[in-house]
Coordinates of C-alpha atoms in Angstrom, one line a residue:
Chain A
M1340 CA 101.2 65.5 44.1
L1341 CA 99.7 68.4 46.8
S1342 CA 102.6 69.7 48.3
T1343 CA 101.7 68.8 52.7
T1344 CA 100.9 73.1 53.2
E1345 CA 97.8 72.1 50.8
Q1346 CA 96.9 68.7 52.2
E1347 CA 96.6 70.7 55.0
L1348 CA 94.8 73.1 54.1
E1349 CA 92.6 71.1 51.9
K1350 CA 92.2 69.3 55.3
K1351 CA 91.0 72.8 57.2
F1352 CA 88.8 73.3 54.2
Q1353 CA 86.7 70.3 54.5
E1354 CA 86.5 70.6 57.7
R1355 CA 85.0 73.7 57.8
I1356 CA 82.7 72.4 55.2
D1357 CA 82.3 69.3 56.9
K1358 CA 80.5 71.8 61.0
G1359 CA 78.6 73.5 57.8
E1360 CA 80.8 76.4 57.1
S1361 CA 80.1 78.7 54.4
I1362 CA 83.5 79.8 52.4
E1363 CA 83.6 83.3 50.8
A1364 CA 84.9 84.4 48.4
K1365 CA 88.5 85.5 49.2
D1366 CA 88.6 82.8 51.3
W1367 CA 91.1 79.7 50.8
M1368 CA 89.8 76.8 48.4
P1369 CA 90.8 74.1 46.6
E1370 CA 91.8 74.9 43.1
R1371 CA 89.5 72.0 41.3
Y1372 CA 86.0 73.3 44.4
R1373 CA 86.9 76.8 42.2
K1374 CA 86.9 75.2 38.9
Q1375 CA 83.9 72.9 39.6
L1376 CA 82.1 76.4 41.2
I1377 CA 83.0 77.5 38.1
R1378 CA 81.8 75.5 35.7
M1379 CA 78.2 75.2 37.8
M1380 CA 77.6 79.2 38.1
G1381 CA 78.3 80.1 34.8
Q1382 CA 76.4 76.8 33.6
H1383 CA 73.7 78.4 35.5
A1384 CA 74.0 81.7 34.6
H1385 CA 74.3 81.1 30.6
S1386 CA 70.9 78.8 31.2
E1387 CA 68.8 82.5 31.7
V1388 CA 70.5 83.9 29.9
V1389 CA 69.8 80.7 26.6
G1390 CA 66.8 80.5 28.2
M1391 CA 65.4 83.6 27.2
L1392 CA 65.4 82.7 23.7
P1393 CA 62.3 79.9 24.1
E1394 CA 59.8 82.1 26.1
G1395 CA 60.9 85.4 24.0
N1396 CA 59.9 83.5 21.1
W1397 CA 55.8 83.9 22.4
I1398 CA 56.0 87.5 24.2
T1399 CA 54.7 88.8 20.3
R1400 CA 51.8 85.8 20.4
A1401 CA 50.8 86.2 24.4
P1402 CA 47.1 85.6 23.9
S1403 CA 46.1 87.5 26.1
L1404 CA 47.2 92.0 27.4
R1405 CA 47.7 90.4 31.2
R1406 CA 49.7 86.7 29.8
K1407 CA 51.9 89.3 28.0
C1408 CA 53.0 91.4 30.9
V1409 CA 53.6 88.3 32.9
L1410 CA 55.8 86.8 30.3
L1411 CA 57.8 90.2 29.8
A1412 CA 58.5 90.3 33.5
K1413 CA 59.3 87.0 33.8
V1414 CA 61.9 86.7 31.1
Q1415 CA 62.7 90.2 32.8
D1416 CA 63.5 88.0 36.4
E1417 CA 65.4 85.3 34.4
A1418 CA 68.0 87.9 32.5
G1419 CA 68.1 90.0 36.3
H1420 CA 69.3 86.6 37.5
G1421 CA 71.9 85.3 34.6
L1422 CA 73.2 89.1 35.7
Y1423 CA 73.4 87.9 39.4
I1424 CA 74.6 84.9 38.7
Y1425 CA 78.0 86.2 36.1
S1426 CA 78.5 88.7 39.1
G1427 CA 78.9 85.8 41.9
T1428 CA 80.6 83.9 39.3
E1429 CA 83.5 86.7 38.9
T1430 CA 84.4 86.5 43.2
L1431 CA 85.8 83.3 41.7
G1432 CA 88.5 85.1 39.2
I1433 CA 86.9 85.0 36.4
S1434 CA 85.3 87.8 33.8
R1435 CA 81.7 87.8 32.4
E1436 CA 83.2 88.4 29.2
Q1437 CA 85.4 85.0 29.5
M1438 CA 82.0 82.7 30.5
L1439 CA 80.4 84.5 27.5
D1440 CA 83.6 83.6 24.7
E1441 CA 83.3 79.7 26.5
L1442 CA 79.6 79.9 25.7
L1443 CA 79.7 81.1 21.8
A1444 CA 83.1 79.2 21.4
G1445 CA 80.5 76.1 22.8
K1446 CA 82.3 74.8 25.0
A1447 CA 80.4 76.5 27.9
K1448 CA 77.3 74.3 28.2
Y1449 CA 74.3 75.4 29.4
S1450 CA 71.0 73.7 30.8
S1451 CA 69.9 70.8 27.7
I1452 CA 65.7 71.7 28.5
F1453 CA 66.3 75.1 26.5
N1454 CA 67.2 73.0 23.5
Y1455 CA 64.0 72.3 23.6
P1456 CA 61.6 74.5 21.0
T1457 CA 58.6 76.3 22.6
L1458 CA 55.8 75.1 19.9
S1459 CA 52.7 76.3 21.4
W1460 CA 51.2 78.7 23.7
A1461 CA 51.1 76.0 26.7
D1462 CA 55.1 75.7 25.9
I1463 CA 55.0 78.1 28.2
G1464 CA 52.9 76.9 30.5
A1465 CA 54.9 74.0 30.4
I1466 CA 58.5 75.5 30.9
G1467 CA 57.2 77.3 34.1
W1468 CA 55.3 74.3 36.2
L1469 CA 58.2 72.0 34.6
V1470 CA 61.6 73.9 33.7
D1471 CA 60.6 76.3 37.0
G1472 CA 59.4 73.5 38.8
A1473 CA 62.4 71.4 38.3
A1474 CA 64.9 74.3 39.2
I1475 CA 63.5 75.3 42.2
V1476 CA 63.4 71.8 43.8
N1477 CA 67.6 71.6 42.3
Q1478 CA 68.0 75.2 43.5
T1479 CA 66.6 75.2 46.8
V1480 CA 69.2 72.6 47.6
L1481 CA 71.9 74.8 46.2
A1482 CA 70.5 77.8 48.6
K1483 CA 72.3 75.3 51.1
G1484 CA 75.6 75.0 50.0
S1485 CA 79.2 75.9 50.5
Y1486 CA 80.0 78.6 48.3
G1487 CA 78.1 82.2 49.8
P1488 CA 77.8 83.9 47.1
Y1489 CA 76.0 81.2 45.7
A1490 CA 73.9 80.2 48.0
R1491 CA 72.6 83.6 48.6
A1492 CA 71.9 84.3 45.5
M1493 CA 69.9 81.1 45.0
V1494 CA 68.1 82.4 48.4
R1495 CA 66.7 85.3 46.0
I1496 CA 66.2 83.2 42.9
C1497 CA 64.3 80.5 44.2
K1498 CA 61.8 83.1 45.5
E1499 CA 61.2 84.9 41.8
E1500 CA 60.4 80.8 40.4
N1501 CA 58.0 80.1 43.1
F1502 CA 56.9 83.3 40.9
H1503 CA 57.4 81.7 37.5
H1504 CA 56.7 77.8 38.4
K1505 CA 53.0 79.2 40.0
Q1506 CA 52.4 81.2 36.6
G1507 CA 53.7 78.3 34.6
Y1508 CA 51.1 76.0 36.7
E1509 CA 47.9 78.8 36.3
I1510 CA 48.8 79.1 32.2
L1511 CA 47.5 75.3 32.1
A1512 CA 45.2 75.0 34.9
T1513 CA 44.0 78.0 32.9
L1514 CA 43.9 75.7 29.2
M1515 CA 42.9 72.9 31.3
K1516 CA 39.7 74.3 31.9
G1517 CA 39.1 75.6 28.3
T1518 CA 38.4 74.8 24.9
P1519 CA 38.7 71.0 23.2
E1520 CA 41.4 73.2 21.7
Q1521 CA 42.9 74.5 24.5
R1522 CA 43.2 71.3 26.7
A1523 CA 44.6 69.3 23.5
M1524 CA 47.2 72.0 23.5
A1525 CA 48.7 71.4 26.8
Q1526 CA 48.2 68.1 26.5
D1527 CA 50.4 67.5 23.4
S1528 CA 53.3 70.4 25.5
I1529 CA 53.3 67.7 28.6
N1530 CA 54.0 65.0 26.4
R1531 CA 56.7 66.9 25.1
W1532 CA 58.0 68.9 28.1
W1533 CA 57.9 65.2 30.6
W1534 CA 60.9 63.6 30.5
P1535 CA 62.8 65.9 29.3
A1536 CA 62.6 68.3 32.4
L1537 CA 63.2 65.1 33.9
M1538 CA 66.5 65.2 32.8
M1539 CA 67.5 68.3 34.0
F1540 CA 68.4 66.6 36.9
G1541 CA 71.1 65.1 34.6
P1542 CA 72.2 61.7 35.1
S1543 CA 71.5 58.9 37.3
D1544 CA 73.9 59.2 39.7
K1545 CA 76.8 55.9 38.9
D1546 CA 76.9 57.1 35.7
S1547 CA 77.2 61.2 36.8
P1548 CA 81.2 62.3 36.5
N1549 CA 81.0 64.9 38.9
S1550 CA 78.4 63.6 42.1
A1551 CA 80.5 62.5 44.5
E1552 CA 83.2 65.5 44.7
L1553 CA 80.3 68.1 44.6
L1554 CA 78.8 66.3 47.7
R1555 CA 81.7 65.4 49.6
W1556 CA 82.7 69.3 49.2
K1557 CA 78.5 70.1 49.7
V1558 CA 78.2 71.8 47.1
K1559 CA 75.2 70.2 46.4
R1560 CA 73.2 67.9 49.0
Y1561 CA 71.2 65.3 47.5
S1562 CA 72.1 63.1 44.7
N1563 CA 70.2 63.8 41.1
D1564 CA 68.5 60.9 41.8
E1565 CA 67.0 61.7 44.9
L1566 CA 66.1 65.1 43.7
R1567 CA 64.5 63.6 40.6
Q1568 CA 62.2 61.5 42.5
R1569 CA 61.5 64.7 44.9
F1570 CA 60.3 66.5 41.9
I1571 CA 58.3 63.5 40.5
D1572 CA 56.9 63.0 43.3
R1573 CA 55.1 66.5 44.0
T1574 CA 54.3 67.1 40.5
V1575 CA 52.1 64.3 40.2
P1576 CA 49.5 65.4 42.4
Q1577 CA 49.7 68.4 40.2
A1578 CA 48.6 66.7 37.2
E1579 CA 46.3 65.0 38.2
N1580 CA 44.9 67.8 40.6
I1581 CA 44.0 70.2 36.8
G1582 CA 43.9 66.6 34.5
L1583 CA 46.9 66.0 33.1
T1584 CA 47.9 62.5 31.9
L1585 CA 51.9 62.4 32.1
P1586 CA 52.7 60.5 29.4
D1587 CA 54.8 57.5 31.3
P1588 CA 52.3 53.9 31.4
D1589 CA 55.1 52.8 34.2
L1590 CA 54.3 55.7 36.8
K1591 CA 53.0 54.2 39.9
W1592 CA 52.4 55.3 43.4
N1593 CA 54.4 53.1 46.1
E1594 CA 52.7 52.9 49.0
E1595 CA 55.7 50.9 50.5
R1596 CA 58.2 52.8 49.0
Q1597 CA 56.1 56.4 50.0
H1598 CA 57.1 57.6 46.0
Y1599 CA 56.0 57.7 42.9
E1600 CA 58.0 54.5 40.6
F1601 CA 58.6 55.7 36.9
G1602 CA 59.6 54.2 33.2
T1603 CA 62.9 54.1 32.0
I1604 CA 64.2 57.8 30.8
N1605 CA 66.1 57.7 27.3
W1606 CA 69.3 58.8 28.1
N1607 CA 70.5 57.9 25.3
E1608 CA 68.7 61.7 23.9
F1609 CA 70.0 63.7 26.8
Y1610 CA 73.7 62.0 25.5
E1611 CA 72.3 63.2 22.2
V1612 CA 70.3 66.8 23.0
I1613 CA 73.5 67.6 25.7
N1614 CA 75.9 67.1 23.0
G1615 CA 75.1 69.7 20.4
N1616 CA 72.4 67.7 18.8
G1617 CA 69.3 68.3 19.7
I1618 CA 66.0 70.4 17.9
C1619 CA 67.4 74.1 18.8
N1620 CA 71.4 74.0 20.0
K1621 CA 72.4 75.2 16.7
D1622 CA 69.6 77.7 17.0
R1623 CA 70.3 79.1 20.2
L1624 CA 74.0 78.9 19.7
K1625 CA 73.8 81.1 16.2
A1626 CA 70.8 83.8 17.5
R1627 CA 72.9 84.6 21.2
R1628 CA 76.3 84.9 18.9
K1629 CA 74.3 87.1 16.0
A1630 CA 73.3 89.8 19.4
H1631 CA 77.0 89.4 20.4
E1632 CA 78.5 90.4 16.8
E1633 CA 75.6 92.7 15.6
G1634 CA 75.7 94.5 19.3
A1635 CA 79.6 94.5 19.4
W1636 CA 79.4 98.6 17.6
V1637 CA 77.3 99.5 20.4
R1638 CA 79.5 98.4 23.4
E1639 CA 82.8 99.6 21.4
A1640 CA 80.7 102.9 21.4
A1641 CA 80.0 103.2 25.3
N1642 CA 83.7 101.5 26.1
A1643 CA 85.3 104.7 23.3
Y1644 CA 82.2 107.4 25.4
A1645 CA 83.1 106.1 28.5
R1646 CA 86.9 106.7 27.9
K1647 CA 86.4 110.2 26.3
K1648 CA 84.0 111.4 29.7
S1649 CA 86.5 110.6 31.7
G1650 CA 89.3 112.3 30.1
E1651 CA 87.2 114.8 30.4
T1652 CA 87.0 114.5 33.9
I1653 CA 91.0 114.5 34.5
A1654 CA 91.7 117.0 32.0
A1655 CA 88.8 119.2 34.4
Chain B
M427 CA 31.2 113.6 18.3
T428 CA 30.0 113.0 21.7
N429 CA 32.5 114.0 24.8
Q430 CA 32.3 110.3 25.7
E431 CA 33.2 109.2 22.4
A432 CA 35.8 111.1 22.3
I433 CA 37.7 110.1 25.2
F434 CA 37.3 106.8 23.9
E435 CA 39.5 107.9 20.5
Y436 CA 41.9 109.4 22.9
C437 CA 42.4 106.6 24.6
L438 CA 42.3 104.7 21.9
R439 CA 45.5 106.6 20.4
I440 CA 47.5 107.1 24.2
G441 CA 46.8 103.3 24.4
D442 CA 47.3 101.9 20.7
T443 CA 50.9 103.6 20.7
S444 CA 52.2 102.1 24.6
L445 CA 51.1 98.4 22.9
I446 CA 52.6 98.6 19.2
L447 CA 55.9 100.1 21.1
G448 CA 55.6 98.3 23.4
Q449 CA 55.4 94.9 21.2
R450 CA 58.2 96.3 19.4
L451 CA 60.5 96.4 22.1
A452 CA 59.1 92.7 23.4
E453 CA 60.9 92.0 19.4
W454 CA 64.7 92.9 21.4
C455 CA 64.3 90.3 24.3
G456 CA 67.0 87.9 24.2
H457 CA 68.3 89.8 21.2
G458 CA 70.0 93.2 22.6
P459 CA 73.8 93.7 23.0
I460 CA 74.2 93.5 26.0
L461 CA 72.7 91.9 29.5
E462 CA 71.6 95.0 31.0
E463 CA 70.1 95.7 27.9
D464 CA 67.9 93.4 27.0
I465 CA 66.5 94.2 30.6
A466 CA 66.2 97.5 30.2
L467 CA 64.2 97.3 27.3
T468 CA 61.7 94.1 28.0
N469 CA 61.3 96.7 31.4
I470 CA 60.2 98.9 29.5
S471 CA 58.5 97.1 27.0
L472 CA 56.4 95.4 29.8
D473 CA 55.7 99.8 31.0
L474 CA 53.9 100.3 27.7
I475 CA 51.9 97.5 28.0
G476 CA 50.9 97.9 31.5
Q477 CA 50.2 102.0 30.6
T478 CA 48.1 100.3 27.5
R479 CA 45.9 98.3 29.5
G480 CA 45.3 101.1 31.4
F481 CA 44.1 103.6 28.9
Y482 CA 41.8 100.7 27.2
D483 CA 41.2 100.1 30.8
Y484 CA 39.5 103.2 30.6
A485 CA 37.5 103.4 27.2
C486 CA 35.6 100.2 27.4
Q487 CA 34.8 102.4 30.9
V488 CA 33.5 105.3 28.6
E489 CA 32.8 103.0 24.9
N490 CA 30.3 100.8 27.9
K491 CA 29.7 98.6 25.5
G492 CA 31.0 95.5 27.4
R493 CA 34.6 95.4 25.5
T494 CA 37.4 94.5 27.4
E495 CA 41.6 95.3 26.9
D496 CA 41.9 92.1 25.1
D497 CA 39.3 93.1 22.9
L498 CA 40.5 96.4 21.7
A499 CA 44.2 94.9 21.3
F500 CA 43.7 91.7 19.7
L501 CA 39.7 91.9 17.2
R502 CA 40.5 95.9 15.8
N503 CA 42.4 95.9 12.2
D504 CA 45.1 98.5 11.1
R505 CA 42.8 100.9 10.1
D506 CA 41.0 101.3 13.2
Y507 CA 44.2 101.7 14.8
R508 CA 45.5 104.5 15.9
N509 CA 48.7 104.5 17.3
L510 CA 51.3 107.0 16.0
L511 CA 53.6 105.9 12.7
M512 CA 56.6 105.9 14.8
A513 CA 55.4 104.1 17.6
E514 CA 55.1 100.8 15.0
Q515 CA 58.6 101.8 12.7
P516 CA 61.2 98.6 12.4
N517 CA 63.8 98.1 15.4
G518 CA 66.5 98.2 12.4
D519 CA 69.7 98.3 14.7
F520 CA 70.1 99.4 18.6
G521 CA 70.9 102.6 17.5
Q522 CA 67.9 102.7 15.5
T523 CA 65.3 102.1 19.1
I524 CA 67.0 104.1 20.9
F525 CA 66.6 106.9 18.2
R526 CA 62.8 105.9 18.3
Q527 CA 62.2 105.6 21.8
F528 CA 63.9 109.7 22.8
L529 CA 62.0 111.0 19.9
I530 CA 58.3 108.9 21.6
S531 CA 59.6 109.7 25.3
S532 CA 60.7 113.1 23.9
Y533 CA 56.9 113.9 23.4
Y534 CA 54.9 112.0 25.3
T535 CA 57.4 113.3 28.0
L536 CA 55.6 117.2 27.2
F537 CA 51.7 115.4 26.1
F538 CA 51.4 113.6 29.9
T539 CA 53.3 116.9 32.1
A540 CA 49.8 118.1 29.9
L541 CA 47.3 115.9 30.0
S542 CA 47.6 114.7 34.6
K543 CA 46.7 118.6 34.1
S544 CA 42.9 117.5 32.3
N545 CA 39.5 118.2 34.3
D546 CA 38.4 114.5 33.6
E547 CA 40.3 112.8 36.9
T548 CA 41.1 109.9 35.2
L549 CA 43.2 110.7 32.7
A550 CA 44.8 113.5 34.7
A551 CA 45.8 110.2 37.4
L552 CA 46.6 107.8 34.1
A553 CA 49.1 110.6 32.4
Q554 CA 50.5 110.9 35.9
K555 CA 51.2 107.6 36.4
S556 CA 52.5 106.9 33.4
L557 CA 54.4 110.4 32.5
K558 CA 56.8 109.1 35.7
E559 CA 57.5 105.6 33.4
V560 CA 57.6 108.0 30.4
N561 CA 60.6 110.2 32.5
Y562 CA 62.8 107.3 33.3
H563 CA 62.4 105.7 29.8
L564 CA 63.2 109.3 27.9
R565 CA 66.7 109.0 30.4
H566 CA 67.5 105.8 29.4
S567 CA 67.2 106.9 25.6
T568 CA 69.3 109.8 25.5
E569 CA 71.9 108.3 27.7
W570 CA 72.5 106.1 25.1
M571 CA 71.7 108.4 22.3
L572 CA 74.4 110.8 23.7
R573 CA 77.1 107.1 23.8
L574 CA 76.5 106.1 20.3
G575 CA 76.5 110.0 18.6
N576 CA 79.5 110.4 21.1
G577 CA 81.0 107.0 21.2
T578 CA 83.1 105.7 17.6
E579 CA 82.5 106.3 14.0
E580 CA 80.8 103.6 13.3
S581 CA 78.2 103.7 16.7
A582 CA 77.6 108.5 14.7
R583 CA 77.5 106.9 11.6
R584 CA 74.2 104.9 12.5
M585 CA 73.1 107.1 14.2
R586 CA 73.3 109.7 11.8
T587 CA 71.6 106.9 9.5
A588 CA 68.7 106.2 11.7
V589 CA 67.8 110.1 12.1
E590 CA 67.2 109.7 8.5
E591 CA 65.4 106.9 8.1
L592 CA 62.6 108.3 11.5
W593 CA 62.1 111.9 11.1
M594 CA 59.4 112.0 8.7
F595 CA 57.2 110.2 11.1
T596 CA 57.6 112.9 13.6
E597 CA 55.0 115.5 12.1
D598 CA 52.6 112.9 12.9
F599 CA 53.0 114.0 16.5
F600 CA 51.4 117.0 16.8
D601 CA 48.8 116.5 14.3
M602 CA 44.6 117.3 15.8
N603 CA 41.5 116.9 14.5
D604 CA 37.9 117.2 16.3
V605 CA 38.6 114.8 18.7
D606 CA 41.5 117.0 20.3
R607 CA 39.0 120.4 19.6
I608 CA 35.9 119.2 20.8
L609 CA 38.5 117.9 24.5
L610 CA 39.7 120.8 24.6
Q611 CA 37.7 122.9 24.5
A612 CA 36.3 120.9 27.0
G613 CA 39.4 120.9 29.5
I614 CA 39.6 117.3 28.8
G615 CA 43.1 117.4 26.2
I616 CA 45.4 119.1 25.3
D617 CA 47.1 121.7 22.5
N618 CA 48.9 119.0 21.0
S619 CA 49.8 121.4 18.3
A620 CA 50.9 123.7 21.0
L621 CA 53.6 121.4 22.1
R622 CA 55.3 121.0 18.7
A623 CA 57.7 124.5 19.8
D624 CA 59.2 122.9 23.2
W625 CA 59.5 119.1 21.7
L626 CA 61.8 120.9 18.3
H627 CA 63.8 122.2 20.8
F628 CA 63.9 119.7 23.1
A629 CA 64.7 117.1 20.8
Q630 CA 67.3 119.7 18.5
D631 CA 68.8 120.4 21.3
K632 CA 69.9 116.5 23.0
M633 CA 70.5 115.9 19.1
K634 CA 73.2 118.6 19.1
E635 CA 74.7 117.0 22.8
A636 CA 74.6 113.6 20.7
G637 CA 76.3 116.0 17.1
L638 CA 73.3 114.9 15.5
L639 CA 71.3 118.1 13.3
I640 CA 68.0 117.7 12.2
P641 CA 67.3 117.0 8.6
E642 CA 66.8 120.2 6.8
K643 CA 64.8 119.2 4.2
S644 CA 62.5 116.5 5.3
F645 CA 58.6 115.3 4.1
A646 CA 56.2 114.7 7.0
I647 CA 54.1 111.2 6.9
R648 CA 51.1 111.5 8.7
G649 CA 48.1 109.7 9.1
S650 CA 47.9 107.8 12.7
R651 CA 44.6 109.9 13.6
E652 CA 42.7 108.3 10.5
G653 CA 44.6 105.3 11.1
K654 CA 46.5 104.9 7.8
H655 CA 49.4 104.0 8.7
T656 CA 53.1 102.3 7.0
E657 CA 52.7 98.7 6.0
H658 CA 54.5 97.3 9.1
L659 CA 51.8 97.6 11.3
G660 CA 49.5 95.0 9.2
H661 CA 52.8 92.9 9.9
I662 CA 52.5 93.3 13.4
L663 CA 49.0 92.7 14.6
A664 CA 49.1 89.9 12.3
E665 CA 51.9 87.9 14.3
M666 CA 50.4 89.5 17.5
Q667 CA 47.0 88.9 17.4
S668 CA 47.0 85.3 14.9
L669 CA 46.9 82.8 18.8
H670 CA 44.8 85.2 20.1
R671 CA 42.5 84.9 17.0
A672 CA 42.8 81.1 16.3
H673 CA 40.7 80.1 19.2
P674 CA 37.7 83.0 19.3
G675 CA 36.4 83.0 21.8
A676 CA 38.9 81.5 24.4
T677 CA 39.8 82.1 27.8
W678 CA 43.6 82.8 28.5

């Protein structure tokens, strides 16, 4: 039971939200609000960092120097986003180390899409076009969310994601204008990435445990299904434009609804991957743990050196 | 050998070194000891491959045979690569990567400073642009070398190992052949061997600050000028060129 004071505070909090005010780090907020944001922002930051692995998989094999540079710049952006969102999450009273510990212990989630493998160069295109495309639909809305530090981070991040989205589409467009092998590579990639990209919006709202509360607090502004529909509507014409076939026989335009209809998503696969059974779940965590463990001596040395230096300053 | 042919070879050396080192650094992506270093190492990698593109572009112009930057990067074999042997050495642990970077960046700071006075305007401009970036790479690697050399017992031990592993490839920086002599005479290239004393002085000073000593006895491994490499380069190229070579003539 909430005490009377807390009930009042929560009422005022909700009024601020309803008026469209932005909540800042030092403002009073319900404990659940804080926890939900830590969960969401932490997941987002982890996704940026884990997402470097499938893309990093192709930097050393990028087929031209220009593509290599663009991909390096993109992955560097992702690391920057991770850093930025971790800092934003720290305003809620959790440290980056705590968040990383939760990730490495397998307690914190990251976007399940990164548990799928990058098997060809075209997958770098598909990640940019579909995965970043889906992320943009989500994040454009998050940029209008109620928590100030997160919303502001999203504004900046969306700008860069738009560039990532374009470069991914351009990779695929170039492949589709190329040799039969290149076109097959692009099509195969879309066959594998389309459905997982749709799953990125999360389960249907009736099955999404956090949705109602997040909508009430304007952390989320639209339902998962609405955002998924928005993504599909804008992506189908782009696919047609470069001659890619989306792997869904039920996909068709509904004139009356002014939306595309689409087939049934395999939610069983979604839950299996979330629960650790995707192709790359174990590899991704293993890679992150290895980096963390092998970097321990570096972090210890940097700390020891900083202590010695500050000791010198004090002594001087 | 004409001046043009010598410039072509000169550009390959510089471009190949930054490409192979950039490729090595890119292997760190997603595996760095802290997120800030993932950003720093990919950033340096990006600078280096950008430098490669500048020098390759000029190489293609002076060669004038219609080759492109990608032809140079993806369609030459290891014996035609002219990168410094140091650049192709494995990343090892973070300390080894840092020490390799310190050695190469400190050399290239001197090299590009001298080359920026070349009477070939393009080379001078490319050198000036690269110098700005290399100065940052040197600052980054020097700061880390000091931290690691003076950090903990373990980090100091690892840095000493890095010195043992890498020092023997430093003499390769300063070798000169006909290419150097022709370009030096024309005021286009620099006196590479003359950089050695300054470089050694600088490296020794900074290493001393990090508690590291130059090995007393070290047999110099050299050969990059003639494309004689260590076993590592073949593997780097096998990986880097695999996709490009699997689709001859394709556009990406």
